[in-house]
Structures are given as C-alpha cells and as structure tokens.
Tab-separated table of C-alpha atoms and ligand atoms in Angstrom:
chain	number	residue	atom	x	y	z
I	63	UNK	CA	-3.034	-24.910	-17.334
I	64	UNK	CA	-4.968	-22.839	-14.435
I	65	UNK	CA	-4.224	-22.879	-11.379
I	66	UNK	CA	-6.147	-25.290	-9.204
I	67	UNK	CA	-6.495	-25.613	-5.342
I	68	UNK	CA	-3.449	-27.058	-3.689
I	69	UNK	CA	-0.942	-25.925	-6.390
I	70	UNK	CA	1.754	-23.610	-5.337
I	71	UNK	CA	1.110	-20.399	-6.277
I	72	UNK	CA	3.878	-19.182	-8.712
I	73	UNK	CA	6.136	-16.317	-7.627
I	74	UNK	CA	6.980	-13.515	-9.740
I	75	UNK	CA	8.779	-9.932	-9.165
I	76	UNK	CA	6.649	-7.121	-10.550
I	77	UNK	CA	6.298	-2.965	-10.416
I	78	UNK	CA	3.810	-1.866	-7.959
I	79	UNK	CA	2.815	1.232	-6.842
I	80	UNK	CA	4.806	0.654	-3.580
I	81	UNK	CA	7.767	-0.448	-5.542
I	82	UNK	CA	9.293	-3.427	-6.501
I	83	UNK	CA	7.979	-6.805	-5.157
I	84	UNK	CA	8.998	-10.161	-4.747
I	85	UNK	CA	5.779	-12.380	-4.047
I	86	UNK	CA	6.463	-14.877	-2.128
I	87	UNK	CA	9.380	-12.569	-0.018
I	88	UNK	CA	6.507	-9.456	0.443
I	89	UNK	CA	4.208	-12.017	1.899
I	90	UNK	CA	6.350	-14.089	3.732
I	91	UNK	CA	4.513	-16.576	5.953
I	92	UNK	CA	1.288	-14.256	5.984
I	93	UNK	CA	-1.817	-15.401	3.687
I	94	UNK	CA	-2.266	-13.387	0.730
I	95	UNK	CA	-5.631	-12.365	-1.246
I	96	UNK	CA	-4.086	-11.354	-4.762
I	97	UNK	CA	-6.483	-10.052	-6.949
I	98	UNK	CA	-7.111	-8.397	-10.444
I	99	UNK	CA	-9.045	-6.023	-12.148
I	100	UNK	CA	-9.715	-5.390	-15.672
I	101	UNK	CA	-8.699	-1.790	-16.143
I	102	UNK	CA	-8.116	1.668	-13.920
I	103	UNK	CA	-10.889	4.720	-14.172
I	104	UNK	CA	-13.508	2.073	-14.927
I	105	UNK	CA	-16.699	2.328	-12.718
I	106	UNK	CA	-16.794	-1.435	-11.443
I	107	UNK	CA	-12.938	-1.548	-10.197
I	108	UNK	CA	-13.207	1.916	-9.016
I	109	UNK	CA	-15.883	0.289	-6.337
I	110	UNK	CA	-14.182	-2.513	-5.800
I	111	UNK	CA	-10.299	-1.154	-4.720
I	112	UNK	CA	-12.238	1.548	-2.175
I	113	UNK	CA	-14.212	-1.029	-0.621
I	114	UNK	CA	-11.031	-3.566	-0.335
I	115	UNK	CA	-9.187	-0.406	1.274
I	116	UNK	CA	-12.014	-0.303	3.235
I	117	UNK	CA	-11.211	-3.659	4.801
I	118	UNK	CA	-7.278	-3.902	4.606
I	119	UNK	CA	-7.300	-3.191	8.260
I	120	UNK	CA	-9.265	-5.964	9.172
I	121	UNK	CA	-7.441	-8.333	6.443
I	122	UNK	CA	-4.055	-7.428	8.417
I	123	UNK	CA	-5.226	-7.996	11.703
I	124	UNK	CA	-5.905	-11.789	10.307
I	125	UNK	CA	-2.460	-11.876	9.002
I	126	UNK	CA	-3.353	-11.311	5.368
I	127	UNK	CA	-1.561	-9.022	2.807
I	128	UNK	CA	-3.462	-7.886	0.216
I	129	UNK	CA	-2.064	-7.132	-3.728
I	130	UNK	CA	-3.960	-5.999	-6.382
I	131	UNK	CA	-3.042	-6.114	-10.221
I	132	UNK	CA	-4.426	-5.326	-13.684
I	133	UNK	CA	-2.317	-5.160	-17.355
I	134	UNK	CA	-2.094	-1.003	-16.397
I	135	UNK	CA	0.951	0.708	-15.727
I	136	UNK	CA	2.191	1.826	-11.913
I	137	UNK	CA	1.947	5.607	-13.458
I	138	UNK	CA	-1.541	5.043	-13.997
I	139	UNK	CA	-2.661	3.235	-11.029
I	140	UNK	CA	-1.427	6.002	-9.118
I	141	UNK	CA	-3.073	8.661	-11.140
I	142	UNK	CA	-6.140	7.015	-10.520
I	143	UNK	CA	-6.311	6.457	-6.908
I	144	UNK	CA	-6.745	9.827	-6.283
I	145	UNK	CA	-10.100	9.267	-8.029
I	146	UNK	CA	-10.456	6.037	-5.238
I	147	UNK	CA	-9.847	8.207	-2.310
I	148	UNK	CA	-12.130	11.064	-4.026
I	149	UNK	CA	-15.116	9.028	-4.616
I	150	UNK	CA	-14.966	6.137	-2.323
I	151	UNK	CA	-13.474	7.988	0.754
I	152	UNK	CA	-10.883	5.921	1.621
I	153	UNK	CA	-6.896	5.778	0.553
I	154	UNK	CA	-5.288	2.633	-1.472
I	155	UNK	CA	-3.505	1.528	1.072
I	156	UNK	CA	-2.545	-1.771	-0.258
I	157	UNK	CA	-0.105	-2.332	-3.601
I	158	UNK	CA	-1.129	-2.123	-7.001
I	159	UNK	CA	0.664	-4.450	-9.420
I	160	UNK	CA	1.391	-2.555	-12.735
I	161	UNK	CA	1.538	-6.391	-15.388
I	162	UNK	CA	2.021	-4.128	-18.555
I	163	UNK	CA	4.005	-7.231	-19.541
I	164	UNK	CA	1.075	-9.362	-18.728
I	165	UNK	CA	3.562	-11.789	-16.730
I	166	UNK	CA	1.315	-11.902	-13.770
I	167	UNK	CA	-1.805	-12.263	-15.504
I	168	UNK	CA	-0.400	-15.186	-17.449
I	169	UNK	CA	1.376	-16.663	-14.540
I	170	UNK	CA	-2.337	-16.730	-12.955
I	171	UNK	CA	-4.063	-17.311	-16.270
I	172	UNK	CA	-6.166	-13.837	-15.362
I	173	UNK	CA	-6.998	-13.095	-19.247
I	174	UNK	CA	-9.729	-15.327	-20.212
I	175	UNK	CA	-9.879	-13.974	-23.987
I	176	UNK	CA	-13.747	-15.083	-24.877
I	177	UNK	CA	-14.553	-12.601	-21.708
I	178	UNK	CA	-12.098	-9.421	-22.089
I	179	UNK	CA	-9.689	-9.795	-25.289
I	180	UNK	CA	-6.656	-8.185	-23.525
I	181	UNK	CA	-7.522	-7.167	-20.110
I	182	UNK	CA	-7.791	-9.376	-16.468
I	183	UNK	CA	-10.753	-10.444	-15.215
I	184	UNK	CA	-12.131	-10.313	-11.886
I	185	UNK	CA	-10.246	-13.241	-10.115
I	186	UNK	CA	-9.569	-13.641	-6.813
I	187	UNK	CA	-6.132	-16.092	-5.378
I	188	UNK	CA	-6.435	-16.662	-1.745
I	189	UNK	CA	-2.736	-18.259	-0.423
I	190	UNK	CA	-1.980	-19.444	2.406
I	191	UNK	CA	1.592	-18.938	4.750
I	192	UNK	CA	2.787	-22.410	2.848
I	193	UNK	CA	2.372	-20.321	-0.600
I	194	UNK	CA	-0.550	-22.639	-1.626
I	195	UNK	CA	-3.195	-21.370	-3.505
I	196	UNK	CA	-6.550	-22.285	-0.956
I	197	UNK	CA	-9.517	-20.114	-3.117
I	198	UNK	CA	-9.594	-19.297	-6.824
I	199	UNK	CA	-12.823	-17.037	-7.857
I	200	UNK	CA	-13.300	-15.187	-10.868
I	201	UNK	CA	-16.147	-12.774	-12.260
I	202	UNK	CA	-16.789	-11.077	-15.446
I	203	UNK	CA	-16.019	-7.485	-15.933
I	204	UNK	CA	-19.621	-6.380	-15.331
I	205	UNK	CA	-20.117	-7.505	-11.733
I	206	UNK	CA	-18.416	-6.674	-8.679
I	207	UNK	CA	-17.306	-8.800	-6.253
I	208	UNK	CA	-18.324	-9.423	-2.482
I	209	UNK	CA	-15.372	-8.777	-0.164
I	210	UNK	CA	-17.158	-9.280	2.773
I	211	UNK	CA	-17.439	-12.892	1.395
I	212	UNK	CA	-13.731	-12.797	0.451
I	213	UNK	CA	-13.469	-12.055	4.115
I	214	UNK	CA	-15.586	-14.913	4.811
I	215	UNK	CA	-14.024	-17.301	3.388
I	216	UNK	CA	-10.864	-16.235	4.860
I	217	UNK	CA	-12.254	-16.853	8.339
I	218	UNK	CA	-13.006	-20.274	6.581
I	219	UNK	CA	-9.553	-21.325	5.790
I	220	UNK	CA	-7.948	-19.904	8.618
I	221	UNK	CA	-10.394	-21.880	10.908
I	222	UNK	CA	-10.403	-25.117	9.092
I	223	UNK	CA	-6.393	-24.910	8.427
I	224	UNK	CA	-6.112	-24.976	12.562
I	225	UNK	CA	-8.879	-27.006	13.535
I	226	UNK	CA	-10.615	-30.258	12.397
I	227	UNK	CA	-13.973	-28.380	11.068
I	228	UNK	CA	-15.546	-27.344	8.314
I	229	UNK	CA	-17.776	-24.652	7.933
I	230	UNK	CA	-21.447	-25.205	6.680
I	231	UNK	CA	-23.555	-23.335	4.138
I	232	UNK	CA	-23.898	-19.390	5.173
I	233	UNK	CA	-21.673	-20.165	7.928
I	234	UNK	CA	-20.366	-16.724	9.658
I	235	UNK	CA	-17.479	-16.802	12.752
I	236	UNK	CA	-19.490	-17.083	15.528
I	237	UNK	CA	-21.831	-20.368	14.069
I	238	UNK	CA	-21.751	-23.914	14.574
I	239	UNK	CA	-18.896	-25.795	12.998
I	240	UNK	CA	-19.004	-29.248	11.510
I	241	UNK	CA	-16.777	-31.818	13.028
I	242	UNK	CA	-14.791	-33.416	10.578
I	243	UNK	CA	-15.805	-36.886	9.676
I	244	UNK	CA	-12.255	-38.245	9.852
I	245	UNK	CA	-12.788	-38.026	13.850
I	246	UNK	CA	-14.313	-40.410	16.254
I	247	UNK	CA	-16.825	-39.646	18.410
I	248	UNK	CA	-14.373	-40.254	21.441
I	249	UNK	CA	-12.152	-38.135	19.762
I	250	UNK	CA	-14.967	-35.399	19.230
I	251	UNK	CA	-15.965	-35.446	22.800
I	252	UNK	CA	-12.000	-35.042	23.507
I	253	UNK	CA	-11.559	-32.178	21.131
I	254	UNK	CA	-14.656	-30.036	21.294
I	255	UNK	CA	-16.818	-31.581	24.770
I	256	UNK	CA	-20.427	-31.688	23.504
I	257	UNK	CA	-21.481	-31.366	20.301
I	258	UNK	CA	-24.797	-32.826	18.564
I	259	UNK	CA	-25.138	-35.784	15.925
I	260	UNK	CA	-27.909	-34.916	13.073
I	261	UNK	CA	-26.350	-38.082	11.197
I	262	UNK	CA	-23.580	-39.778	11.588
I	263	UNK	CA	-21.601	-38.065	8.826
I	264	UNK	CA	-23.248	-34.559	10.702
I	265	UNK	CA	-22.348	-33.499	13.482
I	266	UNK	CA	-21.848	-30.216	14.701
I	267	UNK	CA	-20.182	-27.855	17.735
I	268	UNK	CA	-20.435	-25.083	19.310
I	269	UNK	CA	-16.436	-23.432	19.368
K	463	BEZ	C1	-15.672	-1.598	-14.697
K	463	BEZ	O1	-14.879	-1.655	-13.762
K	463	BEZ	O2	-16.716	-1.004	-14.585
K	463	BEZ	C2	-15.364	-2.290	-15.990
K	463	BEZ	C3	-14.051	-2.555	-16.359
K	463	BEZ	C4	-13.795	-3.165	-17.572
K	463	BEZ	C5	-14.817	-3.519	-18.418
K	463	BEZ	C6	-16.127	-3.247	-18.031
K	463	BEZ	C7	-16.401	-2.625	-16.829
C-alpha cells in the first residue's frame, strides 16, 4: 500500500554516489526531502537536480538532508552530473541513490506503471527528525517540479511542528499564521499577545 502521511517512512541501505547509506542513520534526527526522478540525461531531471543543488544550502541551514534516487546505476549518475554542473552551473552536491534493484522505489511505491512502465516518477517524501513521512507529492515525467514550493512547505512543517499554527493559502515565512482552533482565546492572547478574530474558527497572528 502507499505510503500515507503519518506512516514511518521505511528505511533501507542503498548505493549512492557518496557511498553506501543507511536512511534513517545518514539522516539522523535532521528532516529529509527524498526524492526521485525517472531517468539520468533526460531534459526534465536534468533541470530539476541543478536547481535542487541550487538550494541544498539553504535546505541544510533548516536542518534538512536532501537524497535523490531513480532505478539508474551510481556509475551513471555520476557520469551525468558533469552534464548538471555543465548546463545548470551548479555541482550535485547532495547523494544520488543508484535503486537498479528497484528496492527503494518499491519501498516508496515510486513506479506507478500506467505513468512510466519501469522507471520512478516525480515524487517527493518530506520526513521529519521522528522518521515520519509529513509530505508525499508526485508528478508525471513531463513536468517539473517547484522546489521553491518544496521549500515552502518545509517552512510549513517546521513552523507548525513547533508552534500551534497553521499556515493559510499562499502563505510565505514572514505572513500571518492561523491560530490553531484547539486553543482558547485566553490561551491565544497568552501564546501570541494580539491577534485578530475573522470567525471564530479564524483567527490569525502576526509571529
Ligand atoms: C525528462 O526528465 O525530461 C523526462 C524523463 C523521463 C521521461 C520523460 C521526460
């Protein structure tokens, strides 16, 4: 069965282009984005791995590791980010998963056979320091994800995981929060000082 919100996400040892990893021991109590792509030297997840290289900087600095994985082989995933760094300016600098055996893609039911017969899809496993998963996502082969909205959510869960909030529509770091319903006003006032009531199941704060 897939994986749904709140399940543990399954640990596995696998080949990666910076050796040998054990999930849940590589990302200790950090969050983890783990994500696949269909194949190496296609246009799409050529994109995709620059841009995430792009941001792996700002992913650590949030405590998040990120791992990458698609059916390939480690001896191809390191021929072909040399073509990464050539056309998207930026070095891999994050490990590449090489699931010739398909355990990982299985153990995160990443081949969805009606989309790509043999190869991952585009999905996305944020987890958090417990090892729980806290975002599935997944895209065809033909359209490239957002990781600037990967990020976003991130800022999400890390918010909302420390704070009673929740985080409205298009909300960026920065905005208004939503006070979570489970709390009082008393206890509102106590835990945030002002904050405005739209309804009585809205209210919202300034952090
Ligand atoms: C791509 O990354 O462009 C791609 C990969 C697999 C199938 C189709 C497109």
């Amino acid at each position: 069965m897939a994986l749904r919100l709140g399940d543990e996400a399954p640990n596995f040892t696998a080949n990666t282009t910076q050796g040998e990893i054990n999930f849940h021991e590589w990302k200790g109590d950090s969050w983890a984005i783990l994500f696949s792509h269909p194949k190496d030297f296609t246009p799409v997840c050529t994109t995709e791995l620059g841009y995430t290289a792009k941001l792996a900087d700002r992913f650590a600095g949030k405590n998040t590791k990120v791992l990458a994985v698609s059916v390939d082989s480690v001896e191809d995933h390191n021929a072909w980010t040399g073509d990464i760094e050539e056309t998207q300016g930026v070095a891999v600098n994050f490990p590449i998963i090489g699931d010739t055996s398909r355990e990982v893609a299985e153990l995160y039911d990443m081949i969805h056979p009606n989309e790509l017969a043999t190869l991952t899809v585009r999905s996305v496993f944020i987890v958090g320091p417990d090892n729980k998963v806290k975002l599935t996502l997944t895209y065809p082969a033909s359209t490239g994800r957002n990781f600037d909205e990967i990020d976003r959510v991130l800022d999400s869960l890390q918010l909302t995981a420390e704070r009673p909030v929740a985080t409205p529509v298009n909300w960026t770091p920065g905005d208004d929060v939503i006070i979570s319903p489970a709390l009082s006003d008393e206890e509102a006032t106590e835990k945030f000082g002002e904050f405005v009531t739209h309804k009585p199941y809205l209210r919202t704060t300034t952090l």
